[in-house]
Amino acid sequence: MDLELNHSFSLYSVTLVVLLLIFSCTPAEGNFRVIGSPETIVAALGDDTILPCHVEPQIDVTGLTVEWSKPDLKPDPNDRLRRVEYVHLYRDAREDLDMKIAEYVKRTELFADGLTRGNISLKITNVTFEDEGRYQCFIPKLKSHFKSSIIYLYVEPKSVTTETPLQTPDPKEKIDINEVCAGEVLITAVCVSALLTILTAVVFAVYWRHKLQKQEINREPVKGALHKGHVERC
């Protein structure tokens, strides 16, 4: 009976250790992250441009809110609520114009087909010098600690040699994703190695303890028989 209890307790200990290791190596939030272009986006005056930004790994964001803003823009001092307007606000599966910056009206759009694949890149038409600066793409309800990213737009004068490439970013193409996720991969590898090592050690310890206890039980009848024979001879 004692052997069965000890064996059950040992299995419970192994299970508890495994669960603790799994939870310690698993982020509290999802593994999604918003990734913008790490390179400065250069656009010529009057051209159209795209600010690349997407969610990695891919996820359908058509039902989420997507905010594009200029983080360096200060709120209107005459606004008692101190609200900051948006370059582009996607909410309830459509563009919300209520809080849009007037200068960007009818000049911005998301790629409807790309939203199902996590592509939240912003297209800006007829670029002006006032458009230059930092832009933030942000998904407030994304289950992640990395809900936003910053992209910098530089506007240069129009010239004969100036060519602004206009291509829809493919979210399948990772933007320095190996460098971005290198830390996560290393942590995962360390956790897996530690888990396997500890699990192997615990299983071996349980097996060895079980073997010793079994040998001890097998010795008891032999000891009893020897003691009984000694008594009878006396």
Coordinates of N, CA and C in Angstrom, one line a residue:
M1 N 0.8 -1.2 0.0 CA 0.0 0.0 0.0 C 0.9 1.3 0.0
D2 N 1.9 1.2 0.9 CA 2.8 2.4 0.9 C 3.5 2.6 -0.4
L3 N 3.8 1.5 -1.1 CA 4.5 1.6 -2.4 C 3.6 2.2 -3.4
E4 N 2.3 1.9 -3.4 CA 1.4 2.5 -4.4 C 1.2 4.0 -4.1
L5 N 1.2 4.3 -2.8 CA 1.0 5.8 -2.5 C 2.3 6.5 -2.9
N6 N 3.4 6.0 -2.7 CA 4.7 6.6 -3.0 C 4.8 6.8 -4.6
H7 N 4.4 5.7 -5.3 CA 4.4 5.7 -6.7 C 3.5 6.8 -7.3
S8 N 2.2 6.9 -6.7 CA 1.3 7.9 -7.2 C 1.8 9.3 -6.9
F9 N 2.4 9.5 -5.7 CA 2.9 10.8 -5.3 C 4.0 11.2 -6.3
S10 N 4.9 10.2 -6.7 CA 6.0 10.5 -7.6 C 5.4 10.9 -8.9
L11 N 4.4 10.2 -9.5 CA 3.8 10.6 -10.7 C 3.2 12.0 -10.7
Y12 N 2.6 12.3 -9.5 CA 2.0 13.6 -9.3 C 3.1 14.7 -9.3
S13 N 4.2 14.4 -8.7 CA 5.3 15.3 -8.7 C 5.9 15.6 -10.1
V14 N 6.0 14.5 -10.9 CA 6.5 14.7 -12.3 C 5.5 15.6 -13.1
T15 N 4.2 15.3 -12.9 CA 3.2 16.1 -13.7 C 3.3 17.6 -13.3
L16 N 3.4 17.8 -12.0 CA 3.5 19.2 -11.5 C 4.7 19.9 -12.0
V17 N 5.8 19.2 -12.0 CA 7.0 19.9 -12.5 C 6.9 20.2 -14.0
V18 N 6.3 19.3 -14.8 CA 6.2 19.5 -16.2 C 5.2 20.7 -16.5
L19 N 4.1 20.8 -15.7 CA 3.2 21.9 -15.9 C 3.8 23.2 -15.6
L20 N 4.6 23.2 -14.5 CA 5.2 24.5 -14.1 C 6.2 24.9 -15.1
L21 N 7.0 24.0 -15.7 CA 7.9 24.4 -16.7 C 7.2 24.9 -18.0
I22 N 6.1 24.2 -18.4 CA 5.4 24.7 -19.5 C 4.9 26.1 -19.4
F23 N 4.2 26.4 -18.2 CA 3.7 27.7 -18.0 C 4.8 28.8 -17.8
S24 N 5.9 28.4 -17.3 CA 7.0 29.4 -17.2 C 7.6 29.7 -18.5
C25 N 7.5 28.8 -19.5 CA 8.1 29.1 -20.8 C 7.1 29.6 -21.8
T26 N 5.8 29.7 -21.4 CA 4.8 30.2 -22.3 C 4.4 31.6 -21.9
P27 N 4.5 32.6 -22.9 CA 4.1 34.0 -22.6 C 2.7 34.1 -22.1
A28 N 2.4 35.1 -21.3 CA 1.1 35.3 -20.8 C 0.2 35.7 -21.9
E29 N 0.7 36.5 -22.8 CA -0.1 36.9 -24.0 C 0.3 36.1 -25.2
G30 N -0.5 36.4 -26.3 CA -0.2 35.7 -27.5 C 1.1 36.0 -28.1
N31 N 1.5 35.2 -29.1 CA 2.8 35.5 -29.7 C 2.8 36.4 -30.9
F32 N 1.6 37.0 -31.1 CA 1.5 38.0 -32.2 C 2.2 39.2 -32.0
R33 N 2.7 39.9 -33.0 CA 3.4 41.1 -32.9 C 3.1 42.0 -34.2
V34 N 3.0 43.3 -34.0 CA 2.8 44.2 -35.1 C 4.2 44.6 -35.5
I35 N 4.5 44.4 -36.8 CA 5.8 44.7 -37.3 C 5.7 45.7 -38.5
G36 N 6.4 46.8 -38.3 CA 6.5 47.9 -39.3 C 7.9 47.9 -40.0
S37 N 8.0 48.6 -41.0 CA 9.3 48.6 -41.7 C 10.4 49.3 -40.8
P38 N 11.5 48.6 -40.6 CA 12.6 49.2 -39.9 C 13.3 50.3 -40.6
E39 N 13.2 50.3 -42.0 CA 13.8 51.2 -42.8 C 12.9 52.4 -43.0
T40 N 13.6 53.6 -43.2 CA 12.8 54.8 -43.5 C 12.2 54.7 -44.9
I41 N 10.9 55.1 -45.0 CA 10.2 55.0 -46.3 C 10.4 56.4 -46.9
V42 N 11.0 56.4 -48.1 CA 11.3 57.6 -48.9 C 10.3 57.8 -50.0
A43 N 9.6 58.9 -50.0 CA 8.6 59.2 -51.0 C 8.9 60.6 -51.7
A44 N 8.6 60.6 -53.0 CA 8.8 61.9 -53.7 C 7.5 62.8 -53.5
L45 N 7.7 64.0 -53.5 CA 6.6 65.0 -53.4 C 5.6 64.7 -54.5
G46 N 4.3 64.6 -54.1 CA 3.2 64.4 -55.1 C 3.0 62.9 -55.4
D47 N 3.9 62.0 -55.1 CA 3.7 60.6 -55.4 C 2.8 59.9 -54.3
D48 N 2.5 58.7 -54.6 CA 1.8 57.8 -53.7 C 2.8 56.9 -53.0
T49 N 2.6 56.6 -51.8 CA 3.5 55.7 -51.0 C 2.8 54.8 -50.1
I50 N 3.5 53.8 -49.7 CA 2.9 52.8 -48.8 C 3.8 52.7 -47.5
L51 N 3.1 52.7 -46.4 CA 3.8 52.5 -45.1 C 3.6 51.0 -44.7
P52 N 4.6 50.2 -44.8 CA 4.4 48.7 -44.6 C 4.2 48.4 -43.1
C53 N 3.2 47.6 -42.8 CA 3.0 47.2 -41.4 C 2.1 45.9 -41.5
H54 N 2.5 44.9 -40.7 CA 1.6 43.7 -40.7 C 1.8 43.0 -39.3
V55 N 0.9 42.0 -39.1 CA 0.9 41.2 -37.9 C 1.6 39.9 -38.2
E56 N 2.5 39.5 -37.4 CA 3.2 38.3 -37.5 C 3.1 37.4 -36.3
P57 N 2.7 36.1 -36.3 CA 2.2 35.4 -37.5 C 0.9 35.9 -38.1
Q58 N 0.5 35.5 -39.3 CA -0.6 36.1 -39.9 C -1.9 35.8 -39.1
I59 N -2.8 36.8 -39.1 CA -4.1 36.6 -38.4 C -5.1 37.5 -39.1
D60 N -6.3 37.1 -39.1 CA -7.4 37.9 -39.8 C -7.7 39.1 -38.8
V61 N -7.5 40.3 -39.3 CA -7.7 41.5 -38.4 C -9.0 42.3 -38.9
T62 N -9.8 41.7 -39.8 CA -10.9 42.5 -40.3 C -11.9 42.8 -39.2
G63 N -11.9 42.1 -38.1 CA -12.8 42.4 -37.0 C -12.2 43.2 -35.9
L64 N -11.0 43.6 -36.1 CA -10.3 44.4 -35.0 C -10.2 45.8 -35.4
T65 N -9.9 46.7 -34.5 CA -9.6 48.1 -34.7 C -8.2 48.3 -35.1
V66 N -7.9 49.1 -36.2 CA -6.6 49.4 -36.6 C -6.4 50.9 -36.6
E67 N -5.4 51.4 -35.9 CA -5.2 52.9 -35.8 C -3.9 53.3 -36.4
W68 N -4.0 54.2 -37.3 CA -2.7 54.9 -37.8 C -2.7 56.3 -37.3
S69 N -1.7 56.7 -36.7 CA -1.6 58.0 -36.1 C -0.1 58.6 -36.3
K70 N 0.0 59.8 -35.9 CA 1.3 60.5 -35.9 C 1.6 60.8 -34.4
P71 N 2.5 59.9 -33.8 CA 2.7 60.1 -32.3 C 3.3 61.4 -31.9
D72 N 3.9 62.1 -32.8 CA 4.5 63.4 -32.5 C 3.4 64.6 -32.6
L73 N 2.2 64.2 -33.0 CA 1.2 65.2 -33.2 C 0.6 65.5 -31.8
K74 N 0.5 66.8 -31.5 CA 0.0 67.2 -30.2 C -1.6 67.4 -30.3
P75 N -2.3 67.2 -29.2 CA -3.7 67.4 -29.2 C -4.1 68.9 -29.4
D76 N -5.3 69.1 -29.9 CA -5.7 70.5 -30.0 C -5.9 71.1 -28.7
P77 N -5.3 72.2 -28.3 CA -5.4 72.8 -27.0 C -6.8 73.3 -26.7
N78 N -7.6 73.5 -27.8 CA -9.0 74.0 -27.6 C -10.0 72.8 -27.3
D79 N -9.4 71.6 -27.5 CA -10.3 70.4 -27.2 C -10.2 70.0 -25.7
R80 N -11.3 70.1 -25.0 CA -11.3 69.9 -23.6 C -10.9 68.4 -23.3
L81 N -11.3 67.5 -24.2 CA -11.0 66.1 -24.0 C -9.6 65.7 -24.4
R82 N -8.8 66.7 -25.0 CA -7.4 66.5 -25.3 C -7.3 65.3 -26.3
R83 N -8.2 65.1 -27.2 CA -8.2 64.0 -28.2 C -7.2 64.3 -29.3
V84 N -6.5 63.2 -29.8 CA -5.6 63.3 -30.9 C -6.3 62.6 -32.1
E85 N -6.3 63.3 -33.2 CA -7.0 62.7 -34.4 C -6.1 61.7 -35.1
Y86 N -6.7 60.9 -35.9 CA -6.0 59.8 -36.6 C -5.7 60.1 -38.1
V87 N -4.6 59.5 -38.5 CA -4.3 59.6 -40.0 C -5.3 58.7 -40.7
H88 N -5.5 57.5 -40.1 CA -6.5 56.6 -40.6 C -7.0 55.7 -39.4
L89 N -8.3 55.6 -39.3 CA -8.9 54.8 -38.3 C -9.9 53.7 -38.9
Y90 N -9.5 52.5 -38.7 CA -10.4 51.4 -39.2 C -11.1 50.7 -38.0
R91 N -12.4 50.8 -38.0 CA -13.2 50.3 -36.9 C -14.5 49.8 -37.4
D92 N -15.0 48.7 -36.8 CA -16.2 48.0 -37.2 C -16.2 47.7 -38.7
A93 N -15.1 47.2 -39.2 CA -14.9 46.7 -40.6 C -15.1 47.8 -41.6
R94 N -14.8 49.1 -41.2 CA -14.9 50.2 -42.2 C -14.0 51.4 -41.6
E95 N -13.7 52.3 -42.5 CA -13.0 53.5 -42.0 C -13.9 54.4 -41.3
D96 N -13.4 54.9 -40.1 CA -14.1 55.8 -39.3 C -13.6 57.2 -39.5
L97 N -14.4 58.1 -40.0 CA -13.9 59.4 -40.4 C -14.1 60.5 -39.3
D98 N -14.7 60.1 -38.2 CA -15.1 61.1 -37.2 C -13.8 61.7 -36.6
M99 N -12.7 61.0 -36.4 CA -11.5 61.5 -35.8 C -10.4 61.6 -36.7
K100 N -10.7 61.8 -38.0 CA -9.6 61.8 -39.0 C -9.0 63.2 -39.2
I101 N -7.7 63.3 -39.3 CA -7.0 64.5 -39.6 C -7.5 65.1 -40.9
A102 N -7.9 66.3 -41.0 CA -8.5 66.9 -42.2 C -7.6 66.8 -43.4
E103 N -6.3 66.9 -43.2 CA -5.3 66.9 -44.3 C -5.2 65.5 -45.0
Y104 N -5.7 64.5 -44.3 CA -5.6 63.1 -44.8 C -6.9 62.6 -45.4
V105 N -7.9 63.4 -45.4 CA -9.2 63.0 -45.9 C -9.1 62.6 -47.4
K106 N -9.6 61.4 -47.7 CA -9.6 60.9 -49.1 C -8.2 60.7 -49.6
R107 N -7.2 60.6 -48.7 CA -5.9 60.3 -49.2 C -5.2 59.1 -48.6
T108 N -6.0 58.4 -47.7 CA -5.4 57.2 -47.1 C -6.4 56.0 -47.3
E109 N -5.8 54.8 -47.3 CA -6.6 53.6 -47.4 C -5.8 52.4 -46.9
L110 N -6.5 51.4 -46.4 CA -5.9 50.1 -46.1 C -6.2 49.2 -47.3
F111 N -5.5 48.0 -47.3 CA -5.8 47.0 -48.3 C -6.8 46.0 -47.8
A112 N -8.0 46.1 -48.3 CA -9.1 45.2 -47.8 C -8.7 43.7 -47.9
D113 N -8.1 43.3 -49.0 CA -7.8 41.9 -49.2 C -6.7 41.5 -48.3
G114 N -5.8 42.4 -47.9 CA -4.7 42.1 -47.0 C -5.0 41.9 -45.6
L115 N -6.2 42.5 -45.1 CA -6.5 42.5 -43.7 C -6.8 41.1 -43.3
T116 N -7.2 40.2 -44.1 CA -7.5 38.8 -43.7 C -6.2 38.1 -43.5
R117 N -5.1 38.6 -43.9 CA -3.7 38.0 -43.7 C -2.9 38.8 -42.8
G118 N -3.5 39.8 -42.1 CA -2.7 40.6 -41.1 C -2.0 41.7 -41.7
N119 N -2.3 42.1 -43.0 CA -1.6 43.2 -43.6 C -2.4 44.5 -43.3
I120 N -1.7 45.4 -42.5 CA -2.4 46.6 -42.1 C -1.6 47.8 -42.7
S121 N -0.9 47.6 -43.8 CA -0.1 48.7 -44.4 C -1.0 49.8 -44.9
L122 N -0.5 51.0 -44.8 CA -1.3 52.2 -45.1 C -0.8 52.8 -46.4
K123 N -1.7 53.1 -47.3 CA -1.4 53.8 -48.6 C -1.7 55.3 -48.4
I124 N -0.8 56.2 -48.8 CA -1.0 57.6 -48.7 C -0.8 58.1 -50.1
T125 N -1.8 58.8 -50.6 CA -1.7 59.4 -52.0 C -1.3 60.8 -52.0
N126 N -0.7 61.3 -53.1 CA -0.4 62.7 -53.3 C 0.4 63.2 -52.0
V127 N 1.5 62.6 -51.8 CA 2.3 62.9 -50.6 C 2.8 64.4 -50.6
T128 N 2.7 65.0 -49.4 CA 3.1 66.4 -49.2 C 4.3 66.5 -48.2
F129 N 4.9 67.6 -48.1 CA 6.0 67.7 -47.2 C 5.5 67.6 -45.7
E130 N 4.2 68.0 -45.5 CA 3.6 68.0 -44.2 C 3.4 66.5 -43.7
D131 N 3.4 65.6 -44.7 CA 3.2 64.2 -44.3 C 4.5 63.6 -43.7
E132 N 5.6 64.2 -43.8 CA 6.8 63.6 -43.3 C 6.8 63.5 -41.8
G133 N 7.4 62.4 -41.3 CA 7.5 62.2 -39.9 C 7.2 60.8 -39.5
R134 N 7.0 60.6 -38.2 CA 6.8 59.3 -37.6 C 5.3 58.9 -37.7
Y135 N 5.1 57.6 -38.0 CA 3.7 57.1 -38.0 C 3.7 55.8 -37.2
Q136 N 2.5 55.7 -36.5 CA 2.4 54.5 -35.6 C 1.2 53.7 -36.1
C137 N 1.4 52.4 -36.4 CA 0.3 51.5 -36.6 C 0.1 50.7 -35.4
F138 N -1.2 50.6 -35.0 CA -1.6 50.1 -33.6 C -2.9 49.3 -33.7
I139 N -2.9 48.1 -33.1 CA -4.1 47.3 -33.0 C -4.4 47.2 -31.5
P140 N -5.3 48.0 -30.9 CA -5.5 48.0 -29.5 C -5.9 46.7 -28.8
K141 N -6.7 45.9 -29.5 CA -7.2 44.7 -28.9 C -6.4 43.4 -29.3
L142 N -5.2 43.6 -29.9 CA -4.4 42.4 -30.3 C -3.9 41.8 -29.0
K143 N -4.0 40.5 -28.9 CA -3.6 39.8 -27.6 C -2.0 39.6 -27.7
S144 N -1.4 40.7 -27.4 CA 0.1 40.7 -27.5 C 0.7 41.8 -26.7
H145 N 1.9 41.8 -26.4 CA 2.6 42.9 -25.7 C 3.2 43.8 -26.8
F146 N 3.1 43.4 -28.1 CA 3.7 44.2 -29.2 C 2.6 44.6 -30.1
K147 N 1.8 45.5 -29.7 CA 0.6 45.9 -30.4 C 0.8 47.0 -31.4
S148 N 2.0 47.6 -31.4 CA 2.2 48.8 -32.3 C 3.6 48.7 -32.9
S149 N 3.8 49.6 -33.9 CA 5.1 49.7 -34.5 C 5.2 51.1 -35.1
I150 N 6.5 51.6 -35.2 CA 6.7 53.0 -35.7 C 7.4 52.9 -37.0
I151 N 6.9 53.7 -38.0 CA 7.4 53.8 -39.3 C 7.7 55.2 -39.6
Y152 N 8.9 55.5 -40.2 CA 9.3 56.9 -40.5 C 9.2 57.2 -42.0
L153 N 8.5 58.3 -42.3 CA 8.3 58.7 -43.7 C 9.1 59.9 -44.0
Y154 N 10.0 59.8 -45.0 CA 10.8 61.0 -45.5 C 10.3 61.4 -46.8
V155 N 10.0 62.7 -47.0 CA 9.5 63.2 -48.3 C 10.6 64.1 -48.9
E156 N 11.0 63.8 -50.1 CA 12.0 64.6 -50.8 C 11.4 65.2 -52.1
P157 N 12.0 66.3 -52.5 CA 11.5 67.0 -53.7 C 11.4 66.2 -54.9
K158 N 10.4 66.5 -55.7 CA 10.2 65.7 -57.0 C 11.4 66.1 -57.9
S159 N 11.9 65.0 -58.6 CA 13.0 65.3 -59.6 C 12.9 64.2 -60.7
V160 N 13.6 64.4 -61.7 CA 13.5 63.5 -62.9 C 14.0 62.1 -62.5
T161 N 15.0 62.1 -61.6 CA 15.6 60.8 -61.2 C 14.9 60.1 -60.0
T162 N 14.0 60.9 -59.4 CA 13.3 60.3 -58.3 C 12.2 59.3 -58.7
E163 N 12.3 58.1 -58.1 CA 11.3 57.1 -58.4 C 10.9 56.5 -57.1
T164 N 9.6 56.5 -56.8 CA 9.1 56.0 -55.5 C 8.5 54.7 -55.8
P165 N 9.1 53.6 -55.4 CA 8.4 52.3 -55.7 C 7.1 52.1 -54.9
L166 N 6.1 51.7 -55.6 CA 4.8 51.5 -54.9 C 4.4 50.1 -55.0
Q167 N 4.6 49.3 -54.0 CA 4.3 47.9 -54.0 C 3.6 47.5 -52.8
T168 N 2.5 46.7 -52.9 CA 1.8 46.3 -51.8 C 2.6 45.3 -51.0
P169 N 3.0 45.6 -49.7 CA 3.8 44.6 -48.9 C 3.1 43.3 -48.8
D170 N 3.9 42.2 -48.9 CA 3.4 40.9 -48.7 C 3.7 40.5 -47.2
P171 N 2.7 40.3 -46.4 CA 3.0 39.9 -45.0 C 3.7 38.6 -44.9
K172 N 3.7 37.8 -46.0 CA 4.5 36.5 -45.9 C 6.0 36.8 -45.9
E173 N 6.4 38.0 -46.4 CA 7.8 38.3 -46.4 C 8.1 39.0 -45.1
K174 N 8.9 38.3 -44.3 CA 9.2 38.8 -42.9 C 10.3 39.9 -43.0
I175 N 10.0 41.0 -42.3 CA 10.9 42.1 -42.3 C 11.8 41.9 -41.1
D176 N 13.0 41.4 -41.4 CA 14.0 41.2 -40.3 C 13.4 40.3 -39.2
I177 N 12.5 39.4 -39.6 CA 11.8 38.6 -38.5 C 12.8 37.7 -37.8
N178 N 13.9 37.3 -38.5 CA 14.8 36.4 -37.8 C 15.5 37.1 -36.6
E179 N 15.8 38.4 -36.9 CA 16.4 39.2 -35.8 C 15.4 39.6 -34.7
V180 N 14.2 39.9 -35.2 CA 13.2 40.3 -34.2 C 12.8 39.2 -33.2
C181 N 12.8 37.9 -33.8 CA 12.3 36.8 -33.0 C 13.5 35.9 -32.5
A182 N 14.7 36.4 -32.7 CA 15.9 35.6 -32.2 C 15.9 35.3 -30.7
G183 N 15.5 36.4 -30.0 CA 15.4 36.2 -28.5 C 14.4 35.2 -28.1
E184 N 13.2 35.2 -28.8 CA 12.2 34.3 -28.5 C 12.6 32.8 -28.8
V185 N 13.2 32.6 -29.9 CA 13.7 31.3 -30.3 C 14.7 30.8 -29.3
L186 N 15.6 31.6 -28.9 CA 16.6 31.2 -27.9 C 16.0 30.8 -26.6
I187 N 15.0 31.6 -26.1 CA 14.4 31.3 -24.9 C 13.6 30.0 -25.0
T188 N 12.9 29.8 -26.1 CA 12.2 28.6 -26.3 C 13.1 27.4 -26.3
A189 N 14.2 27.5 -27.0 CA 15.2 26.4 -27.0 C 15.7 26.0 -25.6
V190 N 16.0 27.1 -24.9 CA 16.5 26.9 -23.5 C 15.5 26.2 -22.6
C191 N 14.2 26.7 -22.8 CA 13.1 26.1 -22.0 C 12.9 24.6 -22.3
V192 N 12.9 24.3 -23.6 CA 12.7 22.9 -24.0 C 13.9 22.0 -23.5
S193 N 15.1 22.5 -23.6 CA 16.2 21.7 -23.2 C 16.1 21.5 -21.7
A194 N 15.8 22.6 -20.9 CA 15.7 22.4 -19.5 C 14.5 21.5 -19.1
L195 N 13.4 21.6 -19.8 CA 12.3 20.7 -19.6 C 12.7 19.2 -19.8
L196 N 13.3 18.9 -20.9 CA 13.7 17.5 -21.2 C 14.7 17.0 -20.2
T197 N 15.7 17.9 -19.8 CA 16.7 17.4 -18.8 C 16.1 17.1 -17.4
I198 N 15.2 18.0 -17.0 CA 14.6 17.8 -15.7 C 13.6 16.7 -15.7
L199 N 12.9 16.6 -16.8 CA 11.9 15.5 -16.9 C 12.6 14.1 -16.9
T200 N 13.8 14.0 -17.6 CA 14.5 12.8 -17.7 C 15.1 12.4 -16.3
A201 N 15.6 13.5 -15.6 CA 16.1 13.2 -14.2 C 15.0 12.8 -13.3
V202 N 13.9 13.4 -13.3 CA 12.8 13.0 -12.4 C 12.3 11.6 -12.7
V203 N 12.1 11.3 -14.0 CA 11.6 9.9 -14.4 C 12.6 8.9 -13.9
F204 N 13.9 9.2 -14.1 CA 15.0 8.2 -13.7 C 14.9 8.1 -12.2
A205 N 14.8 9.2 -11.4 CA 14.7 9.1 -10.0 C 13.5 8.3 -9.5
V206 N 12.4 8.5 -10.1 CA 11.2 7.8 -9.8 C 11.4 6.3 -10.0
Y207 N 11.9 6.0 -11.2 CA 12.2 4.6 -11.6 C 13.1 3.9 -10.6
W208 N 14.2 4.6 -10.2 CA 15.2 4.0 -9.3 C 14.7 3.8 -7.9
R209 N 13.9 4.8 -7.5 CA 13.3 4.7 -6.2 C 12.3 3.5 -6.1
H210 N 11.5 3.4 -7.2 CA 10.5 2.3 -7.3 C 11.3 1.0 -7.3
K211 N 12.4 0.9 -8.0 CA 13.2 -0.4 -8.0 C 13.7 -0.7 -6.6
L212 N 14.3 0.3 -5.9 CA 14.8 0.0 -4.6 C 13.7 -0.4 -3.6
Q213 N 12.6 0.2 -3.7 CA 11.5 -0.1 -2.8 C 11.0 -1.6 -3.1
K214 N 11.0 -1.9 -4.4 CA 10.6 -3.3 -4.7 C 11.5 -4.3 -4.2
Q215 N 12.8 -4.0 -4.3 CA 13.9 -4.9 -3.7 C 13.7 -5.0 -2.2
E216 N 13.4 -3.9 -1.6 CA 13.2 -3.9 -0.1 C 12.1 -4.8 0.3
I217 N 11.0 -4.7 -0.5 CA 9.8 -5.5 -0.2 C 10.1 -7.0 -0.3
N218 N 10.9 -7.3 -1.4 CA 11.3 -8.7 -1.6 C 12.2 -9.3 -0.6
R219 N 12.9 -8.4 0.1 CA 13.8 -8.9 1.2 C 13.1 -9.2 2.5
E220 N 11.9 -8.5 2.7 CA 11.2 -8.7 3.9 C 10.8 -10.2 4.2
P221 N 10.2 -10.9 3.2 CA 9.9 -12.3 3.5 C 11.1 -13.1 3.8
V222 N 12.2 -12.9 3.2 CA 13.5 -13.6 3.4 C 13.9 -13.4 4.9
K223 N 13.9 -12.1 5.3 CA 14.3 -11.8 6.7 C 13.4 -12.4 7.7
G224 N 12.1 -12.4 7.3 CA 11.1 -13.0 8.2 C 11.3 -14.5 8.4
A225 N 11.6 -15.2 7.3 CA 11.9 -16.6 7.3 C 13.1 -16.9 8.1
L226 N 14.2 -16.2 7.9 CA 15.4 -16.4 8.6 C 15.2 -16.2 10.2
H227 N 14.4 -15.2 10.5 CA 14.2 -14.9 11.9 C 13.4 -16.0 12.5
K228 N 12.4 -16.5 11.8 CA 11.5 -17.6 12.3 C 12.3 -18.9 12.5
G229 N 13.2 -19.2 11.6 CA 14.1 -20.4 11.7 C 15.0 -20.3 12.9
H230 N 15.5 -19.1 13.1 CA 16.4 -18.9 14.3 C 15.6 -19.1 15.6
V231 N 14.4 -18.6 15.6 CA 13.6 -18.8 16.8 C 13.3 -20.2 17.1
E232 N 12.9 -21.0 16.0 CA 12.6 -22.4 16.2 C 13.8 -23.2 16.7
R233 N 15.0 -22.9 16.2 CA 16.2 -23.6 16.6 C 16.5 -23.3 18.1
C234 N 16.2 -22.1 18.6 CA 16.4 -21.8 20.0 C 15.4 -22.5 20.9

